PDB file of N, CA and C in Angstrom:
ATOM      1  N   MET C   1      -0.227  -7.442   9.881  1.00 52.00           N
ATOM      2  CA  MET C   1      -1.306  -6.500  10.217  1.00 52.00           C
ATOM      3  C   MET C   1      -1.736  -6.695  11.682  1.00 52.00           C
ATOM      4  N   THR C   2      -2.082  -5.606  12.291  1.00 63.00           N
ATOM      5  CA  THR C   2      -2.492  -5.701  13.700  1.00 63.00           C
ATOM      6  C   THR C   2      -4.010  -5.785  13.806  1.00 63.00           C
ATOM      7  N   LYS C   3      -4.486  -6.297  14.890  1.00 63.00           N
ATOM      8  CA  LYS C   3      -5.949  -6.387  15.069  1.00 63.00           C
ATOM      9  C   LYS C   3      -6.568  -4.997  14.985  1.00 63.00           C
ATOM     10  N   ARG C   4      -5.853  -4.018  15.501  1.00 64.00           N
ATOM     11  CA  ARG C   4      -6.385  -2.642  15.487  1.00 64.00           C
ATOM     12  C   ARG C   4      -6.665  -2.212  14.050  1.00 64.00           C
ATOM     13  N   THR C   5      -5.754  -2.532  13.152  1.00 61.00           N
ATOM     14  CA  THR C   5      -5.949  -2.099  11.754  1.00 61.00           C
ATOM     15  C   THR C   5      -7.204  -2.736  11.171  1.00 61.00           C
ATOM     16  N   LEU C   6      -7.318  -4.039  11.318  1.00 60.00           N
ATOM     17  CA  LEU C   6      -8.490  -4.722  10.750  1.00 60.00           C
ATOM     18  C   LEU C   6      -9.774  -4.220  11.406  1.00 60.00           C
ATOM     19  N   GLU C   7      -9.770  -4.108  12.721  1.00 63.00           N
ATOM     20  CA  GLU C   7     -10.985  -3.645  13.420  1.00 63.00           C
ATOM     21  C   GLU C   7     -11.342  -2.226  13.011  1.00 63.00           C
ATOM     22  N   GLY C   8     -10.365  -1.345  13.009  1.00 60.00           N
ATOM     23  CA  GLY C   8     -10.634   0.052  12.656  1.00 60.00           C
ATOM     24  C   GLY C   8     -11.160   0.169  11.229  1.00 60.00           C
ATOM     25  N   THR C   9     -10.582  -0.620  10.321  1.00 58.00           N
ATOM     26  CA  THR C   9     -11.026  -0.522   8.923  1.00 58.00           C
ATOM     27  C   THR C   9     -12.461  -1.017   8.781  1.00 58.00           C
ATOM     28  N   SER C  10     -12.743  -2.187   9.333  1.00 57.00           N
ATOM     29  CA  SER C  10     -14.102  -2.729   9.194  1.00 57.00           C
ATOM     30  C   SER C  10     -15.107  -1.832   9.910  1.00 57.00           C
ATOM     31  N   ARG C  11     -14.683  -1.226  10.999  1.00 60.00           N
ATOM     32  CA  ARG C  11     -15.616  -0.360  11.758  1.00 60.00           C
ATOM     33  C   ARG C  11     -15.915   0.915  10.988  1.00 60.00           C
ATOM     34  N   LYS C  12     -14.888   1.612  10.579  1.00 59.00           N
ATOM     35  CA  LYS C  12     -15.114   2.888   9.868  1.00 59.00           C
ATOM     36  C   LYS C  12     -15.513   2.623   8.407  1.00 59.00           C
ATOM     37  N   ARG C  13     -15.033   1.513   7.841  1.00 61.00           N
ATOM     38  CA  ARG C  13     -15.341   1.188   6.433  1.00 61.00           C
ATOM     39  C   ARG C  13     -14.978   2.369   5.559  1.00 61.00           C
ATOM     40  N   ARG C  14     -13.755   2.849   5.676  1.00 61.00           N
ATOM     41  CA  ARG C  14     -13.341   4.014   4.861  1.00 61.00           C
ATOM     42  C   ARG C  14     -12.972   3.578   3.448  1.00 61.00           C
ATOM     43  N   ARG C  15     -12.579   4.530   2.622  1.00 62.00           N
ATOM     44  CA  ARG C  15     -12.215   4.190   1.232  1.00 62.00           C
ATOM     45  C   ARG C  15     -10.912   3.408   1.201  1.00 62.00           C
ATOM     46  N   LYS C  16     -10.534   2.919   0.051  1.00 61.00           N
ATOM     47  CA  LYS C  16      -9.286   2.129  -0.064  1.00 61.00           C
ATOM     48  C   LYS C  16      -8.093   2.977   0.364  1.00 61.00           C
ATOM     49  N   SER C  17      -8.123   4.247   0.052  1.00 63.00           N
ATOM     50  CA  SER C  17      -6.997   5.115   0.423  1.00 63.00           C
ATOM     51  C   SER C  17      -6.808   5.094   1.940  1.00 63.00           C
ATOM     52  N   GLY C  18      -7.893   5.212   2.665  1.00 66.00           N
ATOM     53  CA  GLY C  18      -7.798   5.200   4.130  1.00 66.00           C
ATOM     54  C   GLY C  18      -7.256   3.867   4.620  1.00 66.00           C
ATOM     55  N   PHE C  19      -7.688   2.784   3.993  1.00 65.00           N
ATOM     56  CA  PHE C  19      -7.234   1.456   4.408  1.00 65.00           C
ATOM     57  C   PHE C  19      -5.722   1.348   4.209  1.00 65.00           C
ATOM     58  N   ARG C  20      -5.246   1.852   3.078  1.00 68.00           N
ATOM     59  CA  ARG C  20      -3.801   1.776   2.796  1.00 68.00           C
ATOM     60  C   ARG C  20      -3.042   2.588   3.840  1.00 68.00           C
ATOM     61  N   ALA C  21      -3.522   3.756   4.150  1.00 67.00           N
ATOM     62  CA  ALA C  21      -2.840   4.612   5.133  1.00 67.00           C
ATOM     63  C   ALA C  21      -2.750   3.873   6.460  1.00 67.00           C
ATOM     64  N   ARG C  22      -3.811   3.165   6.833  1.00 67.00           N
ATOM     65  CA  ARG C  22      -3.793   2.456   8.129  1.00 67.00           C
ATOM     66  C   ARG C  22      -2.802   1.293   8.055  1.00 67.00           C
ATOM     67  N   MET C  23      -2.722   0.634   6.933  1.00 64.00           N
ATOM     68  CA  MET C  23      -1.806  -0.510   6.804  1.00 64.00           C
ATOM     69  C   MET C  23      -0.368  -0.080   7.083  1.00 64.00           C
ATOM     70  N   ARG C  24      -0.034   1.140   6.694  1.00 62.00           N
ATOM     71  CA  ARG C  24       1.345   1.629   6.920  1.00 62.00           C
ATOM     72  C   ARG C  24       1.669   1.606   8.407  1.00 62.00           C
ATOM     73  N   THR C  25       0.739   1.970   9.240  1.00 59.00           N
ATOM     74  CA  THR C  25       1.018   2.016  10.678  1.00 59.00           C
ATOM     75  C   THR C  25       1.131   0.631  11.272  1.00 59.00           C
TER      76      THR C  25
END
């Protein structure tokens, strides 16, 4: 996982679906 993914997820705090989509990138 990249720092961007963790930071973006914690910042936006989106649903699990959004988190999974970000993990793919």
